[in-house]
mmCIF file of C-alpha atoms in Angstrom:
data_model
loop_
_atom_site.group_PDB
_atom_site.id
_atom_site.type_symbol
_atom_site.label_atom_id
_atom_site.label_comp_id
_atom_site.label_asym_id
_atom_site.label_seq_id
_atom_site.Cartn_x
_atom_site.Cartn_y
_atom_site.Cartn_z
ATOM 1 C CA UNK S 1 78.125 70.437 113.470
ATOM 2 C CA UNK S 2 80.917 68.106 113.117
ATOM 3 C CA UNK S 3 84.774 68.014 112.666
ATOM 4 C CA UNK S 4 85.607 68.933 108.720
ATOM 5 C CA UNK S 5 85.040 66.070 106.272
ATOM 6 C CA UNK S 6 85.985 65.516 102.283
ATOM 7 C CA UNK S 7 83.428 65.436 100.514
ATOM 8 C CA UNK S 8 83.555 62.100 97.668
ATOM 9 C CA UNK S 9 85.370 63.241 94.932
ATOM 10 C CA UNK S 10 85.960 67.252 96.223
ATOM 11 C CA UNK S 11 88.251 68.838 98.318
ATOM 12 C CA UNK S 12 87.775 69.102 102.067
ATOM 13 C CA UNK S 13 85.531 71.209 103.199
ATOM 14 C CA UNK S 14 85.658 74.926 104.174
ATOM 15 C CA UNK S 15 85.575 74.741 108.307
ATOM 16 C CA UNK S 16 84.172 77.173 109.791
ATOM 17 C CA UNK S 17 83.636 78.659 114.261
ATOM 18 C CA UNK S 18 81.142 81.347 114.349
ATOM 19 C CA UNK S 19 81.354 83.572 117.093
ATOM 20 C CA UNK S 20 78.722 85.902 118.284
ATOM 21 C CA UNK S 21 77.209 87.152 121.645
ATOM 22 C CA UNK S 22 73.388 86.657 120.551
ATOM 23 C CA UNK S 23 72.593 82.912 120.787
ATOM 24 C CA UNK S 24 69.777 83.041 118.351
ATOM 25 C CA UNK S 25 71.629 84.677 115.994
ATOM 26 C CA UNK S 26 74.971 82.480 116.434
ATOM 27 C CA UNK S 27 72.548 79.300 116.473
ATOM 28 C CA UNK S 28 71.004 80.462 113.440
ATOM 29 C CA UNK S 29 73.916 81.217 111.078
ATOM 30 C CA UNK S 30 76.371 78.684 112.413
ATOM 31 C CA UNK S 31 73.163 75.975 111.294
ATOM 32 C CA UNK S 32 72.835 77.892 107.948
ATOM 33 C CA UNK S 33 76.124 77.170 107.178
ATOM 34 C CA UNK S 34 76.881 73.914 108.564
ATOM 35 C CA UNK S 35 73.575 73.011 105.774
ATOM 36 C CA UNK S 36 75.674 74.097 103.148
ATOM 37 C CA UNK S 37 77.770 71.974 100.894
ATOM 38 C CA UNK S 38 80.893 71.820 101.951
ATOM 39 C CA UNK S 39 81.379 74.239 104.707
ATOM 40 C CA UNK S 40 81.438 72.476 108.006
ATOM 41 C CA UNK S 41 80.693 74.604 111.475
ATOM 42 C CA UNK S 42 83.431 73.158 113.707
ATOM 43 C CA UNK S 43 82.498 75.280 116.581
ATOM 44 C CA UNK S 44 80.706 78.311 118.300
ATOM 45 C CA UNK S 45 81.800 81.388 120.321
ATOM 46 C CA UNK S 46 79.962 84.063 122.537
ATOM 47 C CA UNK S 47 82.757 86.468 122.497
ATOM 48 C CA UNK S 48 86.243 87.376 121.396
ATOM 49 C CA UNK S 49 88.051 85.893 124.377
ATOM 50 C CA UNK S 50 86.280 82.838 122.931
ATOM 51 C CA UNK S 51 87.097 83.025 119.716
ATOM 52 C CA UNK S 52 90.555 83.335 120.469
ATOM 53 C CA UNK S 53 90.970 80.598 122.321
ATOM 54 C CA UNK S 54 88.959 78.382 119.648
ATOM 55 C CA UNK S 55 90.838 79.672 117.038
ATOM 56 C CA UNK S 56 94.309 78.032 118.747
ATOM 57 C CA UNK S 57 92.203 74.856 119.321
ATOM 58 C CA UNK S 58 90.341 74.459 116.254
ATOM 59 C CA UNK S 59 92.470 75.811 113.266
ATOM 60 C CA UNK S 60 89.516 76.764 111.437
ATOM 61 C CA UNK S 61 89.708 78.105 107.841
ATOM 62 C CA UNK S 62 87.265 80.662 108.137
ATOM 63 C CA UNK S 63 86.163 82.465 111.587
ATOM 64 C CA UNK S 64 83.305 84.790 110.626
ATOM 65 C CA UNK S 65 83.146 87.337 114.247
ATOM 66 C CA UNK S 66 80.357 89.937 114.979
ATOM 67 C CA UNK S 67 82.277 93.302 116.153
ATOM 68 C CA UNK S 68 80.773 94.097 120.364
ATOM 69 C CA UNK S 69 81.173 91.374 122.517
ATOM 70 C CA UNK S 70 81.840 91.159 125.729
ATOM 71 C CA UNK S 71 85.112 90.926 127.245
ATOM 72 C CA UNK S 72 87.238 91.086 124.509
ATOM 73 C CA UNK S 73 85.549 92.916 120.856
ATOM 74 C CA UNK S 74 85.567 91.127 117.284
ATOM 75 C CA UNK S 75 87.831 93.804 116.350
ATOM 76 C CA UNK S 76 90.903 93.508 118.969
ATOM 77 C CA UNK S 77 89.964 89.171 118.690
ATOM 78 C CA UNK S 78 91.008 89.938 115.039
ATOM 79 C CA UNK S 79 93.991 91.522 116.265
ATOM 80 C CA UNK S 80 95.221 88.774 118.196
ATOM 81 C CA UNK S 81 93.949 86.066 115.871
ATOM 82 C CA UNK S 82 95.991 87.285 112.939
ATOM 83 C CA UNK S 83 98.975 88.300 115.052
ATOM 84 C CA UNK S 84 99.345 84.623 115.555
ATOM 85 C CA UNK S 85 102.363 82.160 113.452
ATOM 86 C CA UNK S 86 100.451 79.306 113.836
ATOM 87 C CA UNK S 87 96.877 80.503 112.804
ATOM 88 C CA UNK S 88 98.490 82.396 109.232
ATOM 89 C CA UNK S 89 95.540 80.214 107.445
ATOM 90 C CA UNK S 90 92.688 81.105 109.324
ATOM 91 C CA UNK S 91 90.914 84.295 108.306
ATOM 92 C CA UNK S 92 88.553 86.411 109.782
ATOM 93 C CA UNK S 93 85.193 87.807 108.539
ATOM 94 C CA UNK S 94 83.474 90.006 110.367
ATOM 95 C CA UNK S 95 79.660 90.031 110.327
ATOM 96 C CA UNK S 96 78.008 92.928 112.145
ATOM 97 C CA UNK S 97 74.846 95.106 112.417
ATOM 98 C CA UNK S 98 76.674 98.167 112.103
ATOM 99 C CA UNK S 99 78.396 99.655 108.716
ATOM 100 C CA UNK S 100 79.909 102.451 109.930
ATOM 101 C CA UNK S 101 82.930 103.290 108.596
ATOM 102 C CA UNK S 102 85.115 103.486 111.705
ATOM 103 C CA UNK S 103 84.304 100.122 112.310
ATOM 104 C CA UNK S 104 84.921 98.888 108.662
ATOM 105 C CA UNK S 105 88.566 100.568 108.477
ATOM 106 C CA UNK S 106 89.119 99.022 112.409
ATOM 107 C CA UNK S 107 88.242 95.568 111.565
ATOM 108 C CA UNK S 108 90.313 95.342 108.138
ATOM 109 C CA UNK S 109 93.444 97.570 109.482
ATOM 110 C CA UNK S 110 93.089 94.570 112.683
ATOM 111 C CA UNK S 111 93.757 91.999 110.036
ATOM 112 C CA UNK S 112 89.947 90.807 108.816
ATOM 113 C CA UNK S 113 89.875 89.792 105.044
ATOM 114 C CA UNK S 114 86.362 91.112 104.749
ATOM 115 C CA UNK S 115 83.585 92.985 106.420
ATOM 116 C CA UNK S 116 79.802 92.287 105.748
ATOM 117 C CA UNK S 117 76.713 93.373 107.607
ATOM 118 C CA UNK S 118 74.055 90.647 109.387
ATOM 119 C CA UNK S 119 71.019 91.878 107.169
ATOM 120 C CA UNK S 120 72.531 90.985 104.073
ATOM 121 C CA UNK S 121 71.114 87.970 101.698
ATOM 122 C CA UNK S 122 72.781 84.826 103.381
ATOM 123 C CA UNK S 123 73.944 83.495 99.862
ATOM 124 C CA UNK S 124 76.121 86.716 99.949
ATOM 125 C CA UNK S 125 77.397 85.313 103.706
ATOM 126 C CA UNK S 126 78.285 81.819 101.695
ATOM 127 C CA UNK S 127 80.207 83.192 99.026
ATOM 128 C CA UNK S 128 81.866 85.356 101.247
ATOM 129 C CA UNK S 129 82.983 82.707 103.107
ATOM 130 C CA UNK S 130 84.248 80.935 100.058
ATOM 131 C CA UNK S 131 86.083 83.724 99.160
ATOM 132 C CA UNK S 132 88.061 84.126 102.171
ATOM 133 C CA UNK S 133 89.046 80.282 102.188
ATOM 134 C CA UNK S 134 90.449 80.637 99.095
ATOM 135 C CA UNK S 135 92.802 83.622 99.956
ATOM 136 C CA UNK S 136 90.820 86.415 98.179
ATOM 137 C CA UNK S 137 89.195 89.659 99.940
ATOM 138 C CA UNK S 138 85.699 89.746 100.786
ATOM 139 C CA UNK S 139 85.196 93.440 99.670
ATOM 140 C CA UNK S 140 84.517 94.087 95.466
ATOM 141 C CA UNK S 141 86.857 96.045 93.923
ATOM 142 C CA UNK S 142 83.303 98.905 94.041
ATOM 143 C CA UNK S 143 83.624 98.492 97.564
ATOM 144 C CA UNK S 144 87.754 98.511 97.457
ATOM 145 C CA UNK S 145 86.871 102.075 95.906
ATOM 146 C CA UNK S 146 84.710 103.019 98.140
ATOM 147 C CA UNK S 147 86.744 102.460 101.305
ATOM 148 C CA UNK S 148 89.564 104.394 99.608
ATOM 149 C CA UNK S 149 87.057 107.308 98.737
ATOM 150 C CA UNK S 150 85.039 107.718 102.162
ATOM 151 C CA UNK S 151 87.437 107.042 104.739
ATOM 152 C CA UNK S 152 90.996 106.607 103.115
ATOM 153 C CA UNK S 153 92.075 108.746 105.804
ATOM 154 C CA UNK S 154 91.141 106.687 108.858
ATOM 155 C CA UNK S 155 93.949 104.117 108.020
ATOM 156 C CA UNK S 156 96.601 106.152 109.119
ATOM 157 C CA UNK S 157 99.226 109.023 107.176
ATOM 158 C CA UNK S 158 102.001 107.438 105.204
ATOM 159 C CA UNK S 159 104.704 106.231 107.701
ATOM 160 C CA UNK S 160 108.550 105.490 106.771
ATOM 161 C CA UNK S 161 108.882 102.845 104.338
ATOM 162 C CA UNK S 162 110.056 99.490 105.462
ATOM 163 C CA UNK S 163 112.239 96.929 104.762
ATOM 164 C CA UNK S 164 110.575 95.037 102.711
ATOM 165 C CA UNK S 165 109.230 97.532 100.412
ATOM 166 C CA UNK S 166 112.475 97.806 98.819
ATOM 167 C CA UNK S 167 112.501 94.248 97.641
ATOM 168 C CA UNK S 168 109.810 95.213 95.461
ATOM 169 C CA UNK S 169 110.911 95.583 91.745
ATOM 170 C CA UNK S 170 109.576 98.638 90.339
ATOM 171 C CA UNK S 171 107.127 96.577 88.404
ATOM 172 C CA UNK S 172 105.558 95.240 91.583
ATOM 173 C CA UNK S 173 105.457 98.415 93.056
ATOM 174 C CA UNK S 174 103.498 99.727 90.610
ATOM 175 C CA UNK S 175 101.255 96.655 90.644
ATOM 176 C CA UNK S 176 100.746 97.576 94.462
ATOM 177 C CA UNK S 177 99.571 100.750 93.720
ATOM 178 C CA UNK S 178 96.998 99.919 91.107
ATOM 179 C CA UNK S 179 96.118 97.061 93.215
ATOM 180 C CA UNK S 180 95.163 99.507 96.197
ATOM 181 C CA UNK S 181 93.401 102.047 94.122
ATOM 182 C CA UNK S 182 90.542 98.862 93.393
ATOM 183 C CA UNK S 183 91.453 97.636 90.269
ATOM 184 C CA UNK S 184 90.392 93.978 89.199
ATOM 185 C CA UNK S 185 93.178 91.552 87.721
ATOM 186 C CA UNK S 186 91.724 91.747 84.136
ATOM 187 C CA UNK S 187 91.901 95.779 84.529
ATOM 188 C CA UNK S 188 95.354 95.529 85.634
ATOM 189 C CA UNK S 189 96.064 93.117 82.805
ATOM 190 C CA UNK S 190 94.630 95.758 80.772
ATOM 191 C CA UNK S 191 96.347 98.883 82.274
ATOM 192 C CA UNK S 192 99.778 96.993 82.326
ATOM 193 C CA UNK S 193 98.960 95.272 78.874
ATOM 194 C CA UNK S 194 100.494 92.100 79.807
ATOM 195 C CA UNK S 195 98.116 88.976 80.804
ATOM 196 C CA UNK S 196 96.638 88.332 84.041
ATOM 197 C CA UNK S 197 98.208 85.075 84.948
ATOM 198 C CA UNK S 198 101.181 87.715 84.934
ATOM 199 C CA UNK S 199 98.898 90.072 86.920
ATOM 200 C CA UNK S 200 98.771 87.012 89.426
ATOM 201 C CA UNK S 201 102.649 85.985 89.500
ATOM 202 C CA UNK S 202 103.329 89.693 90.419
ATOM 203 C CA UNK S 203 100.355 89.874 93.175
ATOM 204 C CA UNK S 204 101.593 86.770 94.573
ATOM 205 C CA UNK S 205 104.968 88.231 94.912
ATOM 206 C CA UNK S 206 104.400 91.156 96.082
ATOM 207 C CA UNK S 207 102.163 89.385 98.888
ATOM 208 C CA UNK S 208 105.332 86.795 99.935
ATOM 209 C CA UNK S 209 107.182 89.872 100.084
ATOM 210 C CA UNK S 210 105.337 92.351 102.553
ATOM 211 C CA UNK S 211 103.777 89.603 104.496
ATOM 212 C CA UNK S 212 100.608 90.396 103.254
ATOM 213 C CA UNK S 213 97.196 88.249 103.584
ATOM 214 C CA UNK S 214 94.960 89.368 100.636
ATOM 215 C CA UNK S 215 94.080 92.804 98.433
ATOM 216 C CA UNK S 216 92.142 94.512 101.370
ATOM 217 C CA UNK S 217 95.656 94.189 103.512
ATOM 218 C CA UNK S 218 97.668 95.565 100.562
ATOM 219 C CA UNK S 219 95.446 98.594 100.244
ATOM 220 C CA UNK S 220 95.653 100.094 103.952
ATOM 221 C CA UNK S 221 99.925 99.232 103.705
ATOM 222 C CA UNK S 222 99.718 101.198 100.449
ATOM 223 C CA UNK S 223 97.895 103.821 102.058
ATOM 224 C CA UNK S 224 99.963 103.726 105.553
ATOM 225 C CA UNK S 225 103.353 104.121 103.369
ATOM 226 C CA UNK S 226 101.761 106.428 100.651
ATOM 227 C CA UNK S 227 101.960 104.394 97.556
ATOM 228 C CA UNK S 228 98.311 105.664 96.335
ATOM 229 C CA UNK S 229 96.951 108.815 96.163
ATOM 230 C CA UNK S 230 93.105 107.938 96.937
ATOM 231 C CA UNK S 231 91.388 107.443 93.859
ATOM 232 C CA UNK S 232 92.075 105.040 91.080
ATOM 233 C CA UNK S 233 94.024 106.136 87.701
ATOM 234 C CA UNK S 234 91.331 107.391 84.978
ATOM 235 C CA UNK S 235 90.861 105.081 82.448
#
């Protein structure tokens, strides 16, 4: 592991703390990745109070967390992490040996821009990573759908709208909307018939605007302040 690098003619790489409470494991992925071109492994955790505290020191791009630890949990770490000014670039994935749902709706209402379980292919781990670096949500717009179908519920009843929400032209509001029922950008090109670098002009707005990190943050504020009704439009 070493401090991130540019790569000859590329951009810098994607760096990367791994945090986890099982030493194999955290030895194991944190090497994975660190083999990987361009992702770097700047450091290694055994538990959120860790994290936390490497998080302020490192600045990493990516901090991918397993869920129970010791001390202090992957999901209130995430809390703190993204309640932070100064870390507003790092994001959290959380990898974890358990999918249920409670723990998927904790982690991404906490502030993590993906969920993905420790079993999965480790190519899927990679491009996840990628993914989050670059300022998109882990989750498919299947899973997006999914989450909205199975446990909607769990990320709270509409409260009173705020602020912000009313800087939102009626445009992006509807954008929000079809954004949190899981549609793609060339869908919503589609639904909206205009084209998607629009699409991306009015997500990008409408992100600046609420203080939002990525698509799976805009779906549980459209669910908190009722702005979908739980399944996407029928097309």
């Amino acid at each position: 592991m070493a401090d991130g690098h540019q790569e000859a003619g590329g951009p810098a790489a994607v760096r990367v703390v791994v945090v986890d409470d099982q030493p194999l494991l955290r030895d194991a992925f944190a090497a994975m990745l660190d083999a990987e071109p361009g992702i770097t492994v700047v450091g290694t955790g055994d538990d959120g109070a860790g994290a936390l505290l490497l998080a302020r020191r490192l600045r990493p791009d990516v901090l991918v967390m397993d869920i129970r630890m010791p001390r202090v949990d992957g999901i209130e770490a995430t809390r703190l992490i993204t309640a932070l000014p100064e870390l507003a670039t790092t994001r959290v994935l959380i990898l974890s040996t358990f999918g249920l749902d409670e723990y998927v709706a904790a982690a991404l209402h906490a502030g993590a821009s993906g969920f993905l379980l420790k079993d999965g292919p480790s190519e899927d781990l990679v491009r996840a990573i990628r993914s989050v670096a670059a300022g998109e949500a882990v989750l498919s717009p299947q899973v997006t759908r999914r989450l909205i179908d199975s446990f909607g519920h769990l990320l709270g009843r509409a409260r009173p709208a705020p602020p912000a929400l009313s800087r939102l032209t009626p445009r992006e509001r509807q954008v929000l909307g079809l954004v949190a029922a899981g549609l793609t950008n060339a869908e919503l090109a589609r639904e909206l018939r205009v084209g998607e670098r629009t699409v991306k002009t009015h997500i990008g707005a409408i992100f600046a605007k609420l203080g939002l990190r990525d698509r799976v943050q805009a779906v549980i504020f459209a669910y908190e302040h009722g702005l979908v009704a739980g399944r996407p439009p029928p097309r």
